[in-house]
XYZ file of C-alpha atoms in Angstrom:
639
model
C 170.695 -54.664 152.296
C 167.043 -55.437 152.298
C 166.795 -55.075 148.641
C 163.391 -56.587 148.291
C 161.849 -54.199 150.777
C 163.339 -51.150 148.629
C 162.167 -52.741 145.445
C 158.654 -53.254 146.803
C 158.522 -49.595 148.278
C 159.479 -48.236 144.912
C 157.132 -50.305 142.773
C 154.239 -49.359 145.204
C 155.023 -45.780 144.814
C 155.520 -46.157 140.924
C 152.076 -47.819 140.667
C 150.611 -44.967 142.624
C 152.199 -42.170 140.966
C 151.680 -43.674 137.266
C 148.303 -45.460 137.338
C 146.236 -42.612 139.265
C 145.290 -40.519 136.342
C 143.941 -42.940 133.730
C 144.392 -46.384 135.353
C 146.637 -47.647 132.177
C 148.542 -50.944 132.419
C 152.033 -50.862 133.422
C 154.566 -53.253 131.559
C 157.546 -54.995 133.049
C 159.737 -52.389 131.203
C 158.078 -49.549 132.903
C 158.850 -51.073 136.191
C 162.215 -51.714 135.395
C 162.718 -48.065 134.103
C 161.571 -46.748 137.294
C 164.004 -49.133 139.423
C 166.890 -47.885 137.150
C 165.745 -44.379 137.612
C 166.296 -44.828 141.329
C 169.596 -46.741 140.865
C 168.516 -49.807 142.446
C 169.407 -52.036 139.489
C 172.762 -50.722 139.301
C 173.140 -51.021 143.228
C 172.165 -54.814 142.986
C 174.677 -55.522 140.053
C 177.465 -54.020 142.075
C 176.622 -56.290 145.053
C 176.761 -59.432 143.027
C 180.102 -60.930 143.542
C 181.256 -64.777 143.988
C 184.043 -65.712 146.157
C 186.578 -68.265 144.711
C 189.740 -69.944 145.635
C 193.123 -68.034 144.788
C 194.998 -70.371 142.434
C 198.228 -69.206 141.050
C 197.486 -68.443 137.312
C 200.044 -67.288 134.211
C 198.044 -68.024 131.291
C 195.662 -65.318 129.544
C 193.023 -68.132 129.104
C 192.699 -68.930 132.656
C 190.197 -67.502 134.920
C 191.286 -64.205 136.956
C 193.140 -65.178 139.978
C 190.777 -64.433 142.864
C 190.702 -64.658 146.676
C 189.411 -67.408 148.734
C 187.769 -67.940 152.151
C 189.201 -69.865 155.039
C 189.061 -70.001 158.639
C 192.309 -68.123 158.917
C 191.691 -65.678 156.416
C 189.109 -62.912 156.518
C 190.191 -61.378 153.418
C 187.698 -61.782 150.503
C 188.883 -60.454 147.195
C 185.778 -60.333 144.885
C 185.500 -61.481 141.441
C 183.269 -59.892 138.954
C 181.080 -61.544 136.615
C 182.209 -61.282 132.936
C 178.862 -61.059 131.150
C 180.455 -62.508 127.870
C 181.328 -65.838 129.600
C 179.285 -68.809 130.369
C 179.219 -69.908 133.955
C 177.901 -72.931 136.026
C 176.753 -71.807 139.354
C 176.982 -74.850 141.859
C 175.198 -74.427 145.059
C 175.615 -76.878 148.130
C 172.348 -76.858 149.911
C 173.148 -79.218 152.942
C 173.844 -82.784 153.594
C 172.216 -85.835 154.849
C 172.496 -88.977 156.291
C 176.086 -88.821 157.465
C 175.449 -91.674 160.002
C 178.867 -91.759 161.378
C 178.215 -88.390 163.040
C 174.786 -89.554 164.296
C 175.764 -89.321 167.911
C 177.760 -85.946 167.674
C 176.418 -83.643 170.453
C 175.583 -80.000 169.047
C 178.808 -77.960 169.353
C 178.507 -75.142 172.049
C 179.316 -71.801 170.868
C 183.138 -71.157 170.789
C 183.896 -74.786 171.436
C 186.451 -76.382 168.925
C 184.761 -79.180 167.065
C 185.499 -81.470 163.916
C 184.661 -79.873 160.586
C 183.855 -80.776 157.091
C 185.347 -78.702 154.289
C 184.456 -79.413 150.544
C 187.017 -79.018 148.132
C 186.341 -78.849 144.329
C 188.134 -78.620 141.212
C 186.716 -77.829 137.781
C 188.852 -76.885 134.688
C 191.869 -75.346 136.239
C 189.764 -73.461 138.834
C 189.735 -74.353 142.623
C 187.278 -73.872 145.335
C 186.984 -74.500 148.902
C 183.581 -74.401 151.262
C 183.378 -72.627 154.513
C 184.221 -75.320 157.160
C 180.861 -76.658 158.613
C 180.670 -78.805 162.002
C 180.587 -82.623 161.559
C 176.901 -83.656 162.114
C 174.518 -86.205 160.676
C 173.044 -83.338 158.583
C 176.108 -80.950 158.044
C 174.961 -77.579 157.229
C 176.759 -76.810 153.982
C 175.434 -73.814 152.223
C 177.856 -72.596 149.649
C 177.789 -71.282 146.053
C 180.613 -71.850 143.708
C 180.844 -69.973 140.151
C 182.484 -72.200 137.862
C 183.707 -70.751 134.532
C 182.748 -72.965 131.678
C 185.424 -71.436 129.519
C 186.711 -72.710 125.977
C 190.309 -73.791 125.747
C 191.415 -72.209 122.377
C 191.730 -68.560 122.629
C 190.322 -67.434 119.461
C 186.803 -68.581 120.695
C 187.192 -66.552 123.950
C 184.965 -63.911 122.802
C 181.906 -66.371 121.859
C 179.773 -67.405 124.429
C 179.738 -71.280 124.856
C 176.423 -72.482 123.578
C 174.598 -75.751 124.787
C 176.301 -77.933 122.174
C 179.901 -76.643 123.028
C 179.275 -77.310 126.407
C 177.890 -80.640 125.799
C 181.296 -81.728 124.357
C 183.203 -80.582 127.770
C 183.481 -84.029 129.484
C 185.514 -82.603 132.614
C 183.645 -83.612 135.594
C 183.392 -81.374 138.802
C 185.961 -83.129 141.202
C 184.524 -82.833 144.776
C 186.585 -84.009 147.819
C 185.306 -83.977 151.155
C 187.662 -83.476 153.985
C 187.250 -83.832 157.847
C 189.429 -81.837 159.897
C 189.548 -82.763 163.639
C 190.227 -80.601 166.744
C 193.852 -81.272 166.464
C 193.901 -80.084 162.835
C 194.703 -83.642 161.652
C 192.640 -84.261 158.112
C 191.253 -87.373 156.781
C 189.728 -87.920 153.416
C 186.204 -88.754 153.578
C 184.918 -89.008 150.080
C 185.963 -88.059 146.603
C 183.298 -87.665 144.042
C 183.204 -86.918 140.239
C 180.042 -84.969 139.329
C 178.624 -84.912 135.978
C 177.270 -81.684 135.584
C 175.892 -81.737 132.108
C 172.303 -82.806 133.063
C 171.739 -79.164 133.574
C 172.088 -78.560 129.952
C 168.760 -80.692 129.125
C 166.714 -79.436 132.229
C 164.087 -76.939 132.108
C 165.258 -73.219 132.620
C 168.834 -74.667 132.854
C 168.416 -75.408 136.665
C 168.529 -78.722 138.003
C 168.643 -80.223 141.513
C 170.506 -83.356 142.313
C 170.892 -85.423 145.424
C 174.759 -87.085 145.299
C 175.392 -89.914 147.345
C 179.069 -89.683 148.472
C 180.818 -93.227 149.052
C 183.746 -93.717 151.200
C 187.485 -94.219 150.205
C 189.831 -97.186 150.053
C 188.252 -100.235 151.753
C 185.056 -98.354 152.385
C 184.494 -97.621 148.670
C 181.172 -99.400 148.623
C 179.979 -98.101 151.750
C 177.864 -94.694 151.542
C 178.969 -91.848 153.832
C 176.315 -89.308 153.355
C 174.183 -87.395 150.641
C 174.638 -83.824 149.533
C 171.930 -81.819 147.902
C 173.176 -79.758 145.047
C 171.631 -77.225 142.706
C 173.261 -76.405 139.377
C 172.225 -73.473 137.234
C 173.666 -72.044 134.199
C 174.326 -68.252 133.973
C 173.351 -66.397 132.097
C 170.553 -68.645 131.381
C 170.572 -70.763 128.205
C 168.665 -69.449 125.256
C 167.928 -73.023 124.130
C 168.181 -76.163 126.229
C 168.915 -79.499 124.792
C 166.539 -82.382 125.154
C 167.230 -84.654 128.033
C 167.611 -87.474 125.407
C 170.360 -85.647 123.666
C 172.445 -85.210 126.798
C 171.909 -88.855 127.890
C 173.067 -90.144 124.401
C 176.020 -88.128 124.420
C 177.138 -89.334 128.104
C 176.218 -93.006 126.751
C 178.451 -92.605 123.828
C 181.523 -91.190 126.050
C 181.023 -94.078 128.375
C 180.945 -96.647 125.786
C 184.141 -95.099 124.212
C 186.169 -95.052 127.351
C 185.014 -98.620 128.390
C 186.394 -99.716 124.930
C 189.595 -97.903 125.261
C 190.095 -99.256 128.623
C 189.195 -102.920 127.443
C 191.795 -102.794 124.484
C 194.383 -101.539 127.030
C 193.749 -104.138 129.408
C 193.945 -107.066 126.681
C 197.300 -105.293 125.210
C 198.521 -105.288 129.261
C 197.847 -108.793 129.823
C 199.867 -109.829 126.557
C 202.816 -107.618 127.427
C 202.879 -109.184 131.035
C 202.873 -112.719 129.251
C 205.712 -111.879 127.062
C 207.432 -110.325 130.186
C 207.001 -113.394 132.222
C 208.538 -115.552 129.440
C 211.813 -113.921 129.510
C 212.367 -115.271 133.004
C 210.004 -116.983 135.313
C 211.356 -115.106 138.221
C 210.126 -111.983 136.782
C 206.776 -112.907 138.449
C 208.098 -111.729 141.618
C 209.285 -108.274 140.368
C 207.361 -105.128 141.472
C 206.135 -104.442 137.987
C 202.992 -102.113 138.522
C 200.796 -101.520 135.627
C 197.627 -100.674 137.426
C 196.863 -98.983 140.664
C 193.826 -98.291 142.886
C 192.845 -94.730 143.189
C 190.813 -93.869 146.600
C 187.584 -94.759 145.222
C 188.817 -98.413 144.562
C 189.188 -98.064 140.777
C 192.081 -99.572 138.951
C 193.782 -96.858 136.627
C 196.972 -97.326 134.574
C 199.845 -96.040 136.783
C 200.867 -93.652 133.870
C 197.601 -91.612 134.467
C 198.692 -90.469 137.858
C 201.632 -88.677 136.364
C 201.427 -85.490 134.026
C 203.747 -82.601 133.584
C 202.588 -79.894 136.138
C 203.684 -76.387 136.261
C 203.601 -74.543 139.625
C 203.152 -71.046 138.085
C 204.978 -68.544 140.250
C 204.715 -70.526 143.422
C 207.898 -72.552 143.010
C 211.021 -71.654 141.434
C 213.500 -74.473 140.959
C 212.889 -78.386 140.951
C 214.912 -78.505 144.077
C 212.255 -76.170 145.582
C 209.750 -78.508 144.170
C 211.438 -81.437 145.833
C 211.026 -79.548 149.231
C 207.520 -78.646 148.817
C 206.622 -82.468 148.262
C 208.897 -83.357 151.303
C 206.974 -81.136 153.832
C 203.516 -82.494 152.631
C 202.847 -85.229 155.426
C 203.481 -88.704 155.052
C 200.801 -91.180 156.058
C 200.141 -94.732 154.958
C 196.977 -95.442 153.716
C 194.463 -96.469 156.724
C 193.648 -99.973 157.101
C 191.192 -101.718 159.634
C 192.737 -104.243 161.546
C 196.083 -105.668 160.854
C 197.488 -107.456 157.917
C 199.591 -105.998 155.329
C 199.765 -102.355 153.636
C 196.492 -101.128 152.112
C 197.152 -100.031 148.774
C 195.916 -96.574 147.578
C 197.022 -94.174 145.122
C 195.273 -90.961 145.316
C 194.021 -88.641 142.837
C 196.249 -85.235 143.133
C 193.158 -83.132 144.299
C 192.491 -85.725 147.164
C 196.358 -85.652 148.034
C 196.672 -81.805 148.166
C 193.409 -81.123 150.096
C 194.321 -83.662 152.729
C 197.782 -82.259 152.778
C 199.365 -85.592 153.296
C 199.722 -89.070 151.420
C 201.418 -92.342 151.019
C 205.138 -92.446 149.501
C 203.314 -93.210 145.889
C 201.494 -90.096 146.150
C 204.487 -87.939 146.720
C 206.403 -89.698 144.137
C 203.811 -89.007 141.576
C 203.410 -85.299 142.508
C 207.407 -84.818 142.322
C 207.548 -86.581 139.043
C 204.837 -84.338 137.613
C 206.686 -81.273 138.983
C 210.011 -82.314 137.501
C 208.339 -83.138 134.241
C 207.056 -79.703 134.256
C 210.484 -78.359 134.723
C 211.374 -80.011 131.456
C 213.349 -82.744 133.191
C 213.172 -86.243 132.041
C 211.596 -87.888 135.236
C 210.380 -91.266 136.069
C 208.541 -92.725 139.127
C 210.639 -96.090 140.066
C 208.502 -98.871 141.952
C 210.748 -101.180 143.823
C 211.667 -102.083 147.611
C 213.738 -100.605 150.297
C 215.440 -102.579 153.076
C 213.694 -105.609 154.521
C 211.652 -105.700 151.153
C 209.302 -102.873 151.830
C 207.501 -101.839 148.720
C 208.390 -98.276 148.000
C 208.198 -95.503 145.296
C 210.692 -92.844 144.465
C 211.579 -90.491 141.641
C 214.532 -90.795 139.031
C 215.784 -88.128 136.474
C 218.075 -88.902 133.488
C 220.554 -86.221 132.562
C 221.484 -85.580 128.864
C 225.027 -86.752 129.615
C 223.621 -90.243 131.096
C 223.634 -89.171 134.852
C 220.943 -90.950 136.895
C 219.840 -89.061 140.001
C 217.355 -90.663 142.552
C 215.048 -88.181 144.315
C 213.589 -89.337 147.541
C 210.088 -87.557 147.725
C 209.701 -88.120 151.354
C 212.858 -86.616 152.446
C 213.860 -84.397 149.729
C 217.327 -86.050 149.347
C 219.051 -86.616 146.153
C 221.353 -89.556 145.430
C 223.809 -90.218 142.280
C 223.447 -93.544 140.894
C 226.703 -95.196 139.753
C 226.077 -98.919 138.679
C 228.412 -101.768 140.123
C 229.266 -104.498 138.073
C 229.206 -107.968 140.232
C 231.823 -109.420 137.602
C 234.386 -106.717 138.398
C 236.983 -107.887 140.962
C 236.854 -104.705 142.744
C 233.241 -105.202 143.691
C 234.275 -105.974 147.359
C 236.027 -102.395 147.882
C 233.154 -100.369 145.980
C 231.601 -98.173 148.565
C 228.117 -98.958 149.693
C 225.579 -96.820 147.993
C 224.015 -94.053 150.176
C 220.489 -94.522 148.706
C 218.211 -96.663 150.709
C 216.740 -98.471 147.527
C 217.230 -102.227 147.176
C 215.260 -103.499 144.145
C 213.546 -101.883 141.196
C 210.727 -103.486 139.108
C 209.569 -100.711 136.722
C 209.883 -97.069 136.010
C 207.090 -95.086 134.461
C 206.122 -91.399 133.437
C 202.997 -89.972 131.748
C 204.188 -91.396 128.477
C 206.364 -94.355 128.978
C 206.230 -97.619 130.945
C 209.349 -100.032 131.250
C 209.664 -103.164 133.077
C 213.015 -104.100 134.379
C 214.395 -107.296 132.475
C 218.026 -107.323 133.956
C 219.273 -110.596 135.424
C 219.126 -109.044 138.732
C 216.782 -106.339 139.934
C 219.136 -104.981 142.483
C 219.308 -101.150 142.208
C 223.135 -101.343 142.684
C 223.943 -103.561 139.643
C 221.012 -101.852 137.492
C 221.857 -100.075 134.168
C 219.405 -97.224 133.501
C 220.024 -97.365 129.867
C 216.144 -97.255 129.140
C 216.504 -97.366 125.392
C 218.197 -100.869 125.600
C 215.298 -103.457 125.127
C 217.333 -106.209 126.503
C 217.426 -104.436 129.876
C 214.100 -102.685 129.876
C 210.984 -103.841 128.076
C 208.877 -101.142 127.193
C 205.245 -100.817 126.682
C 203.885 -99.324 123.494
C 203.565 -95.691 123.882
C 200.594 -95.623 121.640
C 198.992 -98.020 123.924
C 199.585 -95.891 126.811
C 198.400 -92.652 124.914
C 195.065 -94.192 124.224
C 194.171 -94.403 127.868
C 196.380 -91.797 129.836
C 196.820 -88.688 127.512
C 194.612 -85.736 128.547
C 191.196 -86.244 127.265
C 191.707 -89.588 125.972
C 189.200 -90.877 128.170
C 186.505 -89.506 130.389
C 187.207 -91.414 133.166
C 190.664 -89.633 133.925
C 190.416 -86.968 136.708
C 191.961 -83.730 135.315
C 194.891 -82.376 137.174
C 194.159 -79.355 139.451
C 196.482 -76.206 139.416
C 198.427 -75.662 142.656
C 196.975 -72.949 145.062
C 199.069 -70.450 146.931
C 199.610 -70.791 150.668
C 197.050 -69.295 152.817
C 199.083 -69.267 155.849
C 200.533 -66.154 157.149
C 204.107 -67.034 158.005
C 204.935 -64.453 160.684
C 201.443 -64.579 162.420
C 201.800 -68.442 162.577
C 205.407 -68.238 163.770
C 204.459 -65.957 166.592
C 201.488 -68.047 167.632
C 203.503 -71.207 168.045
C 206.443 -69.443 169.642
C 203.949 -67.745 172.233
C 202.386 -71.410 172.828
C 205.890 -73.011 173.288
C 206.815 -70.373 175.735
C 203.743 -71.274 178.052
C 204.577 -74.723 177.611
C 208.224 -74.452 178.642
C 207.230 -72.192 181.541
C 204.562 -74.776 182.811
C 206.958 -77.650 182.534
C 209.522 -75.747 184.489
C 207.043 -74.846 187.141
C 206.293 -78.378 187.595
C 209.998 -79.239 188.164
C 210.128 -76.198 190.675
C 212.360 -73.970 188.446
C 211.653 -70.500 187.558
C 211.747 -69.330 183.797
C 213.497 -66.211 182.388
C 213.227 -65.632 178.817
C 215.641 -63.269 176.807
C 214.274 -61.933 173.877
C 217.409 -60.718 172.199
C 218.997 -64.274 172.371
C 215.850 -65.582 170.932
C 215.942 -63.109 168.052
C 219.651 -64.201 167.430
C 218.465 -67.614 166.664
C 216.541 -66.574 163.536
C 219.449 -66.630 160.973
C 220.260 -70.116 161.905
C 216.749 -71.261 161.158
C 216.802 -69.525 157.877
C 219.866 -71.239 156.930
C 218.857 -74.702 158.000
C 215.598 -74.280 155.523
C 217.793 -72.698 152.798
C 220.148 -75.762 152.984
C 217.134 -77.918 152.770
C 216.119 -76.311 149.810
C 219.154 -75.922 147.802
C 221.827 -78.091 149.343
C 224.121 -75.130 149.931
C 225.034 -74.083 153.496
C 225.233 -70.301 154.076
C 225.337 -67.552 156.855
C 226.662 -69.917 159.610
C 229.796 -67.693 160.499
C 227.545 -64.741 161.113
C 225.279 -66.765 163.367
C 228.102 -68.166 165.473
C 229.824 -64.818 165.717
C 226.561 -63.220 167.193
C 226.171 -66.119 169.639
C 229.780 -65.814 170.848
C 229.158 -62.129 171.420
C 225.758 -62.591 173.365
C 227.362 -65.213 175.755
C 229.651 -63.916 178.386
C 232.775 -65.405 179.441
C 232.286 -68.410 181.799
C 228.856 -68.972 180.493
C 227.707 -71.840 178.440
C 225.310 -71.894 175.378
C 223.312 -74.771 174.297
C 221.023 -74.991 171.270
C 218.703 -77.494 169.696
C 217.136 -77.035 166.283
C 214.389 -79.269 165.149
C 212.091 -79.360 162.213
C 208.402 -80.325 161.752
C 205.927 -80.348 159.108
C 202.660 -79.890 161.295
C 201.693 -76.449 163.115
C 200.715 -78.237 166.575
C 202.599 -76.599 169.305
C 201.786 -79.255 171.777
C 202.637 -82.084 169.773
C 205.869 -80.518 168.711
C 206.776 -79.965 172.347
C 205.962 -83.492 173.303
C 208.207 -84.784 170.505
C 211.146 -82.196 171.515
C 211.029 -83.538 175.077
C 211.804 -86.956 174.044
C 215.080 -85.930 172.686
C 217.680 -85.928 175.454
C 219.475 -82.735 174.109
C 216.352 -80.744 173.941
C 215.191 -81.932 177.232
C 218.667 -80.913 178.880
C 217.950 -77.348 177.653
C 214.176 -77.228 178.396
C 214.995 -78.511 182.182
C 218.306 -76.458 182.400
C 219.547 -75.880 186.211
C 222.328 -73.638 187.122
C 223.115 -69.930 187.945
C 221.879 -67.062 185.922
C 219.913 -69.506 183.508
C 218.288 -67.590 180.341
C 216.064 -69.385 178.006
C 215.207 -68.755 174.184
C 212.895 -70.137 171.809
C 212.536 -69.191 168.071
C 210.014 -70.531 165.660
C 210.284 -70.030 162.044
C 207.431 -71.102 159.739
C 208.143 -71.301 155.945
C 205.196 -71.517 153.817
C 204.827 -73.578 150.595
C 202.015 -73.903 148.136
C 198.660 -75.453 149.254
C 198.872 -75.499 153.049
C 202.265 -77.280 153.311
C 204.698 -75.681 155.688
C 207.933 -76.369 157.370
C 208.241 -75.426 160.930
C 211.740 -74.886 162.291
C 212.053 -74.498 166.139
C 215.218 -73.791 168.012
C 215.526 -74.042 171.909
C 218.400 -72.478 173.468
C 219.655 -71.516 177.048
C 222.882 -69.974 178.590
C 223.853 -70.243 181.991
C 226.901 -69.695 184.228
C 229.250 -72.737 184.431
C 229.929 -73.729 187.879
C 232.582 -76.384 188.364
């Protein structure tokens, strides 16, 4: 506290003591010695710490796992600066011209209001700013300490110099999220910050104004401006000339543009050949490029990459459950007319905590590849010709499994041959998919060239070029391999959940009790809660989630036995479980009331009515969670 004041006092004292006798000159060293003597410098060094996001890490080369601040968590773990490493200190010093919020009144103290949060990713490190109220000039004041470490472990001891850092082409990916008062999130902007201009600036400090553009259909519209200050720490011994930095950036852009141009030429040629097989191929869903949130066309293979979840997820099925509890939302479109196509970069999808079916499929495919499975994203249609994306894995024995990323369901695929006489008796497939146009992952892209694109009759022998036309793996590698081009956004690591499961379960349960009591009061009914009965519902909720994750049902006998013992003879028990992926109690309650079964329990009339409700929140990485709610009642049956 008040370190400047203390330093001033000590310096004044030192000058009085040391200068009195013979008016000699005091050097900086003398003054620093004086401060050291009184332990001030050590105090200051101890106080210097930076707060960063807690990413689950395994590798020794990655930065130390550290805490992160959020509205819910007041727990700050502190990271100490390693003096042998090079850091980029990025400060966000306020925003301007967020004109959509020009009319917003100042929020009153304690009043809920919409907030902006800035999420950053740089070289396997993730950060999140404190939420600030949405305004025309949002009051961002946050500093992030980004480690510019070297990948190869051998060089970990040497500090990266300017020339080494100039060759690091990873941008700082910044995603701006707006959270409204109902905790609904929207993606406002996604920006790639080129930080290397700081290497050519004086003293290794530079100030930038960054114009953020909107997303999707508004990617040409400015949403606001951020003031950013970049600073190298420790300061650079020698800075490069601005000319060298600009030349390097121009060279990289040129190289990337050339690679992308060659790939485009190749893709056009491939498509022409594909159409020559059958003119009807024109109507198949063969998707080679897809637009990201900034409206930039990128090869679909660049949206997938083997992703390891560290210690956050243990099994492929658990990964499927995690992807399934991330919210589903179609890309927003203004006005009617068809589906707005927007694939998101992984950071934007994770920070927003929801996305379209393609985002889910890309993430699930990436996680399954990380678990060493041969996984592909399939692009095709569901019933009524609705375009859809899902995931497929190929077993070593040739088994084909479809994974629906929105529900977590898995389906085995057995091809039916239309020529076989028994085709009529063959059971209808359980999966919802109708047609398939192409499959892809991070290394391969294959167009379906079988006579029919129906999934039922499709043969997934991907090595047979008469059934699947492959793209050259070399061509794909030239634009999709990590580090192949500077325009590819690097994949962020997953973050551990910041939600406290028991606290959140309790909060939602208390809110639901209030809502039920109020609802019954309006109907002229009294409400008596039975805590013991509520507690007995816990095992059922745990076993439902376990079944969703593993497809194995367990523990049902004990639950039924406990309920039979808790409900006396001549009484009736009714229970209704329901599952949500959001934590808004009011919204969940409104949905429950729409179900006649649940409404019957909540509005139960009779003799000796006892009500129970149990909530169990299961947390997953990021801020994903599965919320299970069970309402129950027991009452005396009066005939």
